[in-house]
């Protein structure tokens, strides 16, 4: 279809520009006119607020476009414009990218038609630019307004006191996988109805990402937010019951209150509410969590520490240290071996507790290379110490993440071979919870290690997961009694009797027992009556560097002073 100039002969380019100015406040898209004759481009004034255009009107069009069109898309755009300018085509319809004011590429669709004169020469092109990646303002599945509308609303009330509750369905992916996407859409709609039926007058409900909803409004007290969450949870429970539990699901929520002096931006509110929702899920789901700045500070510290750990691993484990804690033969007081322990320090936070950085290593997967590093440090130390104590043994902690996600069997076997030490000198330690999380794979690991002569210690026995079938199925060589259980037993007659029975059972199975956490001579006296094989704790020594361990324990000329069993 051709659009000839005589149809528009009474409308000049300048008049078209005025029409664009009149209409731009009434629409989200950007109207434009490209005057071929005068090499002039004019676009809705709102475009310069979004994109890195030098102005909303400019000459030398092709060269100016090159300043804000994404470089990879420029050649395709030039080819399309050349075809329009030469008369080879009349319709312009192209998806490509413009750079926003922060230098990020934004996908747009630019569409227009060319007005030609009577000789089919192009005079100008009239069209419209719209963001094709822009989020919709409403969601047809739930029947609610969506995040772009929420953003607009929050920006209008952000200087007032308020409350925002962010809801998320727990394990919604399973509903889609088991019952299908259409059923999942029905659940989203019913959830929206449950929430809508519970909110108070003046409050608004939006659907944001995937299975998440946001309620705004209210007096801004956390008590009001908790009460509303409980009301909504009860409504959803009723729906699940009425639906005959075909899809049994729960909902979690993060509650955020704010005041004008907090000066939150829209981005701040969405970021903090997302944190609050994820905390509710992390704490067990089917509950709400009220945003706590202190918790968020810990979260930011963990993120920062994760980045530091990543950089350290990349830079040859800078900041990591191998420490060793002595394992003493309970009968003779002679050094039997040591547990190798990972330590970490950095300039920003100093020495970091293992209870803080080890979980981060596991969550990020960095425990795999870090575990490989401590394996080699431990075996190297064992090899050196065996020059003084030939039967010295080294205990190495193994994370369930290493078992689940790395080829740890070959790594351990290869390292033992490379250092030329006997496999029986190596003891692998794994906590009960780790065995539980990786039961099948751990059984395979242990079977392979047993064949190679490596020994196994079940660490932290008696903490939370105590399951005696592991003693039968895995047949570990050593059971390590956690300090928590030791302390309870030393301060409670009933607990002490239980530990005594446990000791008898362990020895009746021809296993060895190591008691951890012995710190005083009084504790040592009571522990010795349990007939342990090995003792580990501050009474004999804290974890220390290899050099200090060598000096204090390996080169020691006399056994440790020990007590006599009754």
Coordinates of C-alpha atoms in Angstrom, one line a residue:
X1 CA 0.0 0.0 0.0
X2 CA 1.4 3.4 -1.0
X3 CA 0.8 6.6 0.9
X4 CA 1.1 9.6 -1.5
X5 CA 2.0 13.1 -0.5
X6 CA -1.1 14.8 -1.9
X7 CA -3.2 13.2 0.8
X8 CA -1.1 15.0 3.5
X9 CA -0.3 18.1 1.4
X10 CA -2.0 20.4 3.9
X11 CA 0.0 19.0 6.9
X12 CA 3.6 20.0 7.3
X13 CA 6.3 18.1 9.1
X14 CA 6.2 20.9 11.8
X15 CA 2.5 20.3 12.3
X16 CA 3.1 16.6 12.7
X17 CA 5.6 17.4 15.4
X18 CA 3.0 19.5 17.2
X19 CA 0.6 16.6 17.0
X20 CA 3.2 14.3 18.6
X21 CA 3.7 16.8 21.4
X22 CA 0.0 16.9 22.0
X23 CA -0.4 13.1 22.1
X24 CA 2.8 12.0 24.0
X25 CA 1.4 12.5 27.5
X26 CA -1.6 10.3 26.6
X27 CA 0.4 7.2 25.6
X28 CA 3.3 5.0 26.7
X29 CA 4.7 4.5 23.3
X30 CA 6.8 7.1 21.3
X31 CA 5.5 8.6 18.1
X32 CA 8.1 9.8 15.5
X33 CA 8.5 11.4 12.1
X34 CA 11.5 11.0 9.9
X35 CA 11.8 13.7 7.3
X36 CA 13.8 12.2 4.4
X37 CA 14.1 15.5 2.5
X38 CA 15.6 17.5 5.3
X39 CA 17.3 14.5 7.1
X40 CA 15.4 15.4 10.3
X41 CA 14.0 13.1 13.0
X42 CA 11.4 14.0 15.7
X43 CA 10.2 11.7 18.5
X44 CA 7.9 12.1 21.5
X45 CA 9.6 14.1 24.2
X46 CA 9.2 11.2 26.7
X47 CA 11.8 9.2 24.8
X48 CA 14.7 11.3 26.1
X49 CA 13.7 10.4 29.7
X50 CA 14.1 6.7 28.9
X51 CA 16.8 6.4 26.2
X52 CA 20.2 8.0 25.7
X53 CA 19.0 10.2 22.8
X54 CA 20.9 13.6 22.6
X55 CA 17.5 15.3 22.0
X56 CA 14.0 14.4 20.9
X57 CA 14.8 16.2 17.6
X58 CA 17.9 16.0 15.5
X59 CA 19.4 16.2 12.0
X60 CA 22.1 13.9 10.4
X61 CA 19.8 11.0 11.3
X62 CA 21.9 8.0 10.5
X63 CA 25.0 9.2 12.4
X64 CA 22.9 10.4 15.3
X65 CA 21.1 7.0 15.5
X66 CA 24.5 5.4 15.8
X67 CA 25.0 7.2 19.1
X68 CA 22.2 5.3 20.9
X69 CA 21.4 2.2 18.8
X70 CA 23.0 -1.0 20.3
X71 CA 26.2 -1.5 18.2
X72 CA 25.3 -5.1 17.2
X73 CA 22.0 -3.9 15.7
X74 CA 23.2 -0.9 13.8
X75 CA 24.0 -2.5 10.5
X76 CA 20.6 -4.2 10.3
X77 CA 18.9 -0.8 11.0
X78 CA 21.0 0.9 8.3
X79 CA 20.1 -1.7 5.7
X80 CA 16.4 -1.3 6.5
X81 CA 16.6 2.5 6.4
X82 CA 18.5 2.4 3.1
X83 CA 15.7 0.3 1.6
X84 CA 13.2 2.9 2.8
X85 CA 15.1 5.9 1.5
X86 CA 15.7 4.3 -1.9
X87 CA 12.0 3.4 -2.3
X88 CA 12.6 -0.4 -2.3
X89 CA 10.1 -0.7 0.5
X90 CA 7.4 1.4 2.1
X91 CA 6.8 -0.3 5.4
X92 CA 9.2 -0.2 8.3
X93 CA 8.9 -2.9 11.0
X94 CA 12.0 -3.8 12.9
X95 CA 12.9 -5.2 16.4
X96 CA 16.2 -4.0 17.6
X97 CA 17.8 -2.3 20.7
X98 CA 18.3 1.2 21.9
X99 CA 20.5 2.1 24.8
X100 CA 18.8 3.5 27.9
X101 CA 20.2 6.3 30.1
X102 CA 22.3 3.8 32.1
X103 CA 23.9 2.3 29.0
X104 CA 21.8 -0.9 29.0
X105 CA 20.3 -2.3 25.7
X106 CA 16.5 -2.2 25.6
X107 CA 14.5 -4.1 23.0
X108 CA 12.2 -1.9 21.0
X109 CA 9.9 -2.3 18.0
X110 CA 10.0 0.5 15.5
X111 CA 7.2 0.5 13.1
X112 CA 6.1 3.1 10.4
X113 CA 5.1 3.8 6.9
X114 CA 6.6 6.0 4.2
X115 CA 4.7 8.9 2.6
X116 CA 5.7 9.2 -1.0
X117 CA 5.2 11.9 -3.7
X118 CA 3.5 11.3 -7.0
X119 CA 6.8 9.9 -8.4
X120 CA 7.1 7.3 -5.6
X121 CA 9.9 9.1 -3.9
X122 CA 9.9 9.0 -0.1
X123 CA 9.1 12.2 1.6
X124 CA 8.9 11.2 5.3
X125 CA 8.1 8.3 7.5
X126 CA 5.5 8.4 10.3
X127 CA 5.6 5.7 13.0
X128 CA 5.8 4.5 16.6
X129 CA 8.5 3.1 18.8
X130 CA 7.4 0.8 21.7
X131 CA 9.3 -1.3 24.2
X132 CA 8.6 -4.9 23.4
X133 CA 10.2 -6.1 26.7
X134 CA 8.1 -3.8 28.8
X135 CA 6.0 -5.6 31.4
X136 CA 2.2 -5.7 31.0
X137 CA 0.2 -3.5 33.3
X138 CA -2.3 -6.2 34.1
X139 CA -2.3 -10.0 34.4
X140 CA -5.1 -11.8 32.7
X141 CA -4.7 -15.1 34.6
X142 CA -5.3 -13.7 38.1
X143 CA -7.4 -10.7 36.9
X144 CA -5.1 -8.4 38.8
X145 CA -2.9 -5.4 38.0
X146 CA 0.7 -6.4 37.5
X147 CA 4.1 -5.0 38.6
X148 CA 4.3 -2.0 36.3
X149 CA 1.1 -0.8 37.9
X150 CA 2.4 -1.5 41.3
X151 CA 5.5 0.5 40.5
X152 CA 3.4 3.5 39.4
X153 CA 1.2 3.2 42.6
X154 CA 4.1 2.9 45.0
X155 CA 5.9 5.9 43.6
X156 CA 2.8 8.0 44.2
X157 CA 2.6 7.0 48.0
X158 CA 6.3 6.4 48.8
X159 CA 6.6 9.5 50.9
X160 CA 3.9 8.3 53.3
X161 CA 3.9 5.6 56.1
X162 CA 2.8 2.3 54.8
X163 CA 3.0 -1.5 54.7
X164 CA 3.7 -3.9 51.9
X165 CA 3.1 -7.7 52.2
X166 CA 4.7 -9.9 49.5
X167 CA 3.1 -13.4 49.2
X168 CA 4.6 -16.4 47.5
X169 CA 3.1 -19.9 46.9
X170 CA 5.3 -22.6 48.4
X171 CA 6.6 -25.2 45.9
X172 CA 4.2 -23.9 43.2
X173 CA 6.5 -25.5 40.5
X174 CA 5.4 -29.0 41.7
X175 CA 1.7 -28.1 40.9
X176 CA 2.6 -27.2 37.4
X177 CA 4.7 -30.3 36.9
X178 CA 2.2 -32.7 38.4
X179 CA -1.2 -31.2 37.3
X180 CA -0.3 -29.0 34.3
X181 CA 0.1 -25.4 33.5
X182 CA -3.7 -24.8 33.1
X183 CA -4.3 -26.2 36.6
X184 CA -1.6 -24.0 37.9
X185 CA -3.2 -21.0 36.4
X186 CA -6.5 -21.9 38.2
X187 CA -4.6 -22.1 41.5
X188 CA -3.1 -18.7 40.9
X189 CA -6.6 -17.3 40.2
X190 CA -8.1 -18.9 43.2
X191 CA -5.2 -17.7 45.4
X192 CA -5.9 -14.2 44.1
X193 CA -9.5 -14.5 45.0
X194 CA -8.6 -15.7 48.5
X195 CA -6.3 -12.8 49.1
X196 CA -8.8 -10.3 47.6
X197 CA -11.5 -11.6 49.9
X198 CA -9.4 -10.9 52.9
X199 CA -7.8 -7.5 52.3
X200 CA -9.3 -4.4 53.9
X201 CA -10.8 -1.4 52.2
X202 CA -8.1 0.9 50.9
X203 CA -5.6 -2.0 50.4
X204 CA -4.6 -3.0 46.8
X205 CA -3.6 -6.4 45.4
X206 CA -1.1 -6.9 42.6
X207 CA 0.4 -10.0 40.9
X208 CA 4.1 -9.5 40.4
X209 CA 6.5 -12.3 39.3
X210 CA 5.4 -15.9 38.7
X211 CA 3.6 -17.1 41.8
X212 CA 4.0 -13.9 43.9
X213 CA 1.4 -11.3 44.9
X214 CA 1.8 -8.0 46.7
X215 CA -0.7 -6.2 49.0
X216 CA -0.2 -2.5 49.7
X217 CA -2.0 -0.2 52.1
X218 CA -2.9 -0.3 55.8
X219 CA -1.8 1.5 58.9
X220 CA 1.7 0.1 58.6
X221 CA 1.9 -1.9 61.8
X222 CA 3.5 -5.4 61.8
X223 CA 0.6 -6.7 63.9
X224 CA -1.9 -5.7 61.2
X225 CA 0.3 -7.5 58.6
X226 CA 0.6 -10.7 60.6
X227 CA -3.2 -10.7 61.2
X228 CA -3.9 -10.3 57.5
X229 CA -1.4 -13.1 56.6
X230 CA -3.1 -15.5 59.1
X231 CA -6.5 -14.6 57.6
X232 CA -5.3 -15.3 54.1
X233 CA -3.6 -18.5 55.1
X234 CA -6.8 -19.7 56.7
X235 CA -8.7 -18.8 53.5
X236 CA -6.3 -20.8 51.3
X237 CA -6.5 -23.7 53.7
X238 CA -10.2 -23.7 53.3
X239 CA -9.9 -23.6 49.5
X240 CA -7.5 -26.5 49.6
X241 CA -9.9 -28.5 51.7
X242 CA -12.9 -27.6 49.5
X243 CA -10.8 -28.7 46.5
X244 CA -10.5 -32.1 48.2
X245 CA -6.7 -31.7 48.5
X246 CA -6.1 -32.2 44.8
X247 CA -3.5 -29.6 45.0
X248 CA -2.3 -29.2 48.6
X249 CA -0.2 -26.1 48.9
X250 CA 0.7 -23.3 51.3
X251 CA 1.6 -19.7 51.2
X252 CA 4.4 -17.7 52.8
X253 CA 4.8 -13.9 53.1
X254 CA 7.3 -11.2 53.8
X255 CA 6.0 -8.1 55.7
X256 CA 7.7 -4.7 55.2
X257 CA 6.7 -1.5 57.0
X258 CA 8.1 1.8 56.0
X259 CA 8.2 5.5 57.1
X260 CA 8.9 8.7 55.0
X261 CA 12.2 9.2 56.8
X262 CA 13.5 5.9 55.5
X263 CA 13.5 7.4 52.0
X264 CA 13.0 4.0 50.3
X265 CA 12.9 3.9 46.5
X266 CA 10.6 1.5 44.6
X267 CA 13.7 -0.6 44.0
X268 CA 14.4 -0.7 47.8
X269 CA 10.9 -1.7 48.6
X270 CA 10.9 -4.6 46.1
X271 CA 14.4 -5.8 47.2
X272 CA 13.6 -5.7 50.9
X273 CA 10.2 -7.4 50.5
X274 CA 11.8 -10.1 48.4
X275 CA 14.3 -10.7 51.1
X276 CA 11.5 -10.9 53.7
X277 CA 9.6 -13.4 51.6
X278 CA 12.6 -15.6 51.1
X279 CA 13.4 -15.5 54.8
X280 CA 9.9 -16.8 55.5
X281 CA 10.5 -19.7 53.0
X282 CA 14.0 -20.4 54.4
X283 CA 12.5 -20.7 57.9
X284 CA 10.2 -23.5 56.9
X285 CA 7.5 -22.0 54.6
X286 CA 3.8 -21.6 55.4
X287 CA 4.6 -18.7 57.6
X288 CA 5.3 -14.9 57.5
X289 CA 8.4 -13.0 58.4
X290 CA 8.5 -9.3 59.4
X291 CA 11.5 -7.5 57.8
X292 CA 14.3 -7.0 60.3
X293 CA 17.2 -4.7 59.4
X294 CA 19.7 -6.7 61.5
X295 CA 18.8 -9.9 59.6
X296 CA 19.2 -8.0 56.4
X297 CA 22.7 -6.8 57.5
X298 CA 23.7 -10.4 58.1
X299 CA 22.3 -11.3 54.7
X300 CA 24.4 -8.6 53.0
X301 CA 27.5 -9.6 55.0
X302 CA 27.0 -13.2 53.8
X303 CA 26.7 -12.0 50.2
X304 CA 29.8 -9.9 50.6
X305 CA 31.7 -12.8 52.2
X306 CA 30.6 -15.1 49.4
X307 CA 32.2 -12.8 47.0
X308 CA 35.4 -12.5 49.0
X309 CA 35.6 -16.3 49.3
X310 CA 35.1 -16.7 45.5
X311 CA 37.9 -14.3 44.8
X312 CA 40.1 -16.0 47.4
X313 CA 39.5 -19.4 45.8
X314 CA 40.3 -17.9 42.4
X315 CA 43.5 -16.4 43.7
X316 CA 45.1 -19.7 44.9
X317 CA 43.1 -19.8 48.2
X318 CA 44.5 -16.6 49.6
X319 CA 43.3 -16.1 53.1
X320 CA 42.6 -19.9 53.7
X321 CA 44.7 -21.6 56.4
X322 CA 44.9 -25.3 57.5
X323 CA 44.6 -25.8 61.2
X324 CA 45.1 -29.0 63.2
X325 CA 43.7 -30.1 66.5
X326 CA 45.3 -33.0 68.4
X327 CA 43.5 -36.4 68.9
X328 CA 44.9 -38.1 72.0
X329 CA 44.9 -41.8 72.8
X330 CA 42.7 -41.9 76.0
X331 CA 44.7 -44.9 77.4
X332 CA 48.2 -43.6 77.1
X333 CA 47.9 -39.8 76.6
X334 CA 50.0 -40.1 73.5
X335 CA 49.3 -38.1 70.3
X336 CA 47.3 -40.4 68.0
X337 CA 46.5 -38.0 65.1
X338 CA 44.9 -34.7 64.3
X339 CA 41.7 -33.4 62.7
X340 CA 42.4 -31.0 59.9
X341 CA 40.3 -27.9 60.0
X342 CA 39.7 -25.1 57.5
X343 CA 40.2 -21.5 58.7
X344 CA 39.7 -18.2 56.7
X345 CA 40.6 -14.6 57.3
X346 CA 40.3 -11.5 55.1
X347 CA 41.2 -7.8 55.3
X348 CA 37.6 -6.6 55.6
X349 CA 36.3 -9.0 58.3
X350 CA 39.4 -10.5 59.9
X351 CA 39.2 -14.1 61.1
X352 CA 35.9 -15.6 60.2
X353 CA 34.2 -18.3 62.2
X354 CA 34.0 -21.7 60.5
X355 CA 30.3 -21.7 61.5
X356 CA 29.8 -18.7 59.2
X357 CA 32.0 -19.3 56.2
X358 CA 31.7 -23.1 55.8
X359 CA 27.9 -22.9 55.2
X360 CA 28.6 -20.2 52.6
X361 CA 31.1 -22.4 50.9
X362 CA 28.5 -25.2 50.8
X363 CA 25.7 -23.0 49.5
X364 CA 27.9 -21.6 46.7
X365 CA 29.6 -24.9 45.8
X366 CA 33.0 -23.4 46.6
X367 CA 33.4 -26.2 49.2
X368 CA 34.4 -28.4 46.2
X369 CA 37.6 -26.6 45.4
X370 CA 38.1 -25.6 49.0
X371 CA 37.7 -29.2 50.1
X372 CA 40.2 -30.3 47.5
X373 CA 42.6 -27.7 48.9
X374 CA 42.3 -28.8 52.5
X375 CA 42.6 -32.5 51.4
X376 CA 46.1 -31.7 50.0
X377 CA 47.1 -29.6 52.9
X378 CA 46.1 -32.3 55.4
X379 CA 47.8 -35.1 53.5
X380 CA 51.0 -33.0 53.1
X381 CA 51.0 -32.4 56.8
X382 CA 50.4 -36.1 57.6
X383 CA 53.3 -37.1 55.3
X384 CA 55.7 -34.7 57.1
X385 CA 54.5 -35.6 60.6
X386 CA 54.9 -39.4 59.9
X387 CA 58.6 -38.8 59.6
X388 CA 58.5 -38.2 63.4
X389 CA 55.4 -40.4 64.3
X390 CA 55.1 -43.2 61.7
X391 CA 51.6 -44.3 62.7
X392 CA 50.2 -40.7 62.8
X393 CA 46.7 -40.4 61.3
X394 CA 44.9 -37.4 59.8
X395 CA 41.1 -36.8 59.9
X396 CA 39.6 -34.9 57.0
X397 CA 36.1 -33.5 57.0
X398 CA 34.1 -34.2 53.9
X399 CA 31.0 -32.2 53.0
X400 CA 27.9 -33.8 51.6
X401 CA 28.1 -31.3 48.8
X402 CA 31.5 -32.8 47.7
X403 CA 29.9 -36.2 47.7
X404 CA 26.8 -35.1 45.7
X405 CA 28.5 -32.9 43.2
X406 CA 32.1 -33.8 42.7
X407 CA 34.2 -36.9 41.8
X408 CA 35.5 -37.1 45.3
X409 CA 36.4 -40.8 45.3
X410 CA 39.0 -40.3 42.6
X411 CA 40.3 -37.1 44.1
X412 CA 40.9 -38.7 47.5
X413 CA 42.5 -41.9 46.0
X414 CA 44.7 -39.8 43.7
X415 CA 45.9 -37.5 46.5
X416 CA 46.7 -40.4 48.8
X417 CA 48.8 -42.0 46.0
X418 CA 50.6 -38.7 45.1
X419 CA 51.7 -38.1 48.7
X420 CA 52.8 -41.7 49.1
X421 CA 51.0 -42.4 52.4
X422 CA 49.1 -45.4 53.6
X423 CA 45.3 -45.2 53.1
X424 CA 44.9 -46.4 56.6
X425 CA 46.5 -43.2 57.8
X426 CA 43.5 -41.2 56.5
X427 CA 40.2 -40.9 58.3
X428 CA 37.2 -39.3 56.5
X429 CA 34.7 -37.4 58.8
X430 CA 31.1 -36.8 57.8
X431 CA 28.3 -35.5 60.0
X432 CA 25.2 -37.5 60.5
X433 CA 23.1 -34.9 58.8
X434 CA 25.4 -35.2 55.8
X435 CA 24.9 -38.9 55.7
X436 CA 21.2 -38.4 55.8
X437 CA 21.2 -35.9 52.9
X438 CA 23.5 -38.1 50.7
X439 CA 22.7 -41.6 52.0
X440 CA 23.0 -43.6 48.7
X441 CA 26.0 -41.7 47.4
X442 CA 27.7 -41.8 50.7
X443 CA 27.3 -45.6 50.9
X444 CA 28.9 -45.8 47.5
X445 CA 31.8 -43.5 48.6
X446 CA 32.3 -45.5 51.8
X447 CA 32.3 -48.8 50.0
X448 CA 35.0 -47.6 47.6
X449 CA 37.1 -46.0 50.4
X450 CA 36.8 -49.1 52.5
X451 CA 38.2 -51.2 49.6
X452 CA 41.1 -48.8 49.4
X453 CA 41.8 -49.0 53.2
X454 CA 40.6 -45.5 54.1
X455 CA 38.8 -45.3 57.5
X456 CA 35.5 -43.6 58.3
X457 CA 34.5 -41.4 61.3
X458 CA 30.9 -40.5 61.9
X459 CA 31.1 -37.0 63.3
X460 CA 28.7 -35.1 65.6
X461 CA 27.0 -38.3 66.6
X462 CA 24.0 -37.6 68.8
X463 CA 23.0 -34.2 67.4
X464 CA 19.5 -34.1 66.0
X465 CA 19.6 -36.9 63.5
X466 CA 20.9 -39.8 65.7
X467 CA 20.0 -42.9 63.8
X468 CA 21.6 -46.1 64.9
X469 CA 21.0 -47.9 61.6
X470 CA 24.0 -46.0 60.2
X471 CA 26.2 -47.9 62.6
X472 CA 24.9 -51.2 61.1
X473 CA 24.7 -50.1 57.4
X474 CA 28.0 -48.1 57.2
X475 CA 30.0 -49.8 59.9
X476 CA 32.2 -46.8 60.5
X477 CA 35.5 -47.2 62.3
X478 CA 35.1 -44.3 64.7
X479 CA 32.1 -42.6 66.3
X480 CA 32.7 -39.0 67.4
X481 CA 30.5 -37.9 70.3
X482 CA 29.6 -34.2 69.8
X483 CA 30.5 -31.7 72.5
X484 CA 26.8 -30.8 72.9
X485 CA 26.0 -34.4 73.9
X486 CA 29.1 -34.6 76.0
X487 CA 28.2 -31.4 78.0
X488 CA 24.6 -32.6 78.6
X489 CA 25.9 -36.0 79.9
X490 CA 28.4 -34.3 82.2
X491 CA 25.7 -32.2 83.7
X492 CA 22.8 -34.6 83.9
X493 CA 22.9 -38.1 85.5
X494 CA 20.3 -39.5 83.1
X495 CA 22.1 -38.2 80.0
X496 CA 25.4 -39.6 81.4
X497 CA 23.8 -43.0 81.8
X498 CA 22.6 -42.9 78.2
X499 CA 26.0 -41.9 77.0
X500 CA 27.5 -44.8 79.0
X501 CA 25.1 -47.2 77.4
X502 CA 26.0 -45.8 74.0
X503 CA 29.7 -46.3 74.7
X504 CA 29.1 -49.9 75.6
X505 CA 27.1 -50.5 72.4
X506 CA 29.8 -48.9 70.3
X507 CA 32.5 -51.0 71.7
X508 CA 30.4 -54.2 71.5
X509 CA 30.3 -53.6 67.7
X510 CA 34.2 -53.3 67.7
X511 CA 34.0 -49.6 66.8
X512 CA 36.1 -46.9 68.4
X513 CA 34.7 -43.9 70.2
X514 CA 36.2 -40.4 70.3
X515 CA 34.7 -37.9 72.7
X516 CA 34.9 -34.2 71.5
X517 CA 34.8 -31.0 73.6
X518 CA 36.7 -32.0 76.7
X519 CA 37.9 -28.8 78.2
X520 CA 38.6 -29.3 81.9
X521 CA 40.3 -31.8 84.2
X522 CA 36.9 -32.5 85.8
X523 CA 35.3 -33.3 82.4
X524 CA 38.3 -35.5 81.5
X525 CA 37.8 -37.5 84.7
X526 CA 34.2 -38.2 84.0
X527 CA 34.8 -38.9 80.3
X528 CA 37.5 -41.5 81.0
X529 CA 35.0 -43.5 82.9
X530 CA 33.1 -43.9 79.6
X531 CA 36.1 -45.8 78.2
X532 CA 36.6 -43.7 75.1
X533 CA 39.4 -44.6 72.7
X534 CA 40.3 -41.1 71.8
X535 CA 39.7 -37.6 73.3
X536 CA 39.6 -34.3 71.5
X537 CA 39.2 -30.9 73.1
X538 CA 40.6 -27.7 74.5
X539 CA 42.0 -29.6 77.5
X540 CA 44.7 -31.0 75.2
X541 CA 44.8 -28.1 72.7
X542 CA 42.9 -25.7 70.5
X543 CA 43.2 -25.9 66.7
X544 CA 46.4 -24.3 65.5
X545 CA 48.6 -23.8 62.5
X546 CA 50.8 -26.6 61.2
X547 CA 54.0 -24.9 62.5
X548 CA 52.5 -24.5 66.0
X549 CA 51.1 -28.1 65.9
X550 CA 54.5 -29.4 65.0
X551 CA 56.1 -27.5 67.9
X552 CA 53.6 -28.2 70.6
X553 CA 52.5 -31.8 69.9
X554 CA 54.7 -33.6 67.3
X555 CA 58.1 -32.7 68.8
X556 CA 56.9 -33.0 72.4
X557 CA 59.2 -35.4 74.3
X558 CA 56.7 -36.7 76.9
X559 CA 53.1 -37.9 76.8
X560 CA 50.3 -35.6 78.0
X561 CA 49.5 -35.9 81.6
X562 CA 46.5 -38.1 81.8
X563 CA 44.2 -39.4 84.5
X564 CA 43.7 -43.0 85.5
X565 CA 40.4 -44.6 84.7
X566 CA 38.5 -45.7 87.8

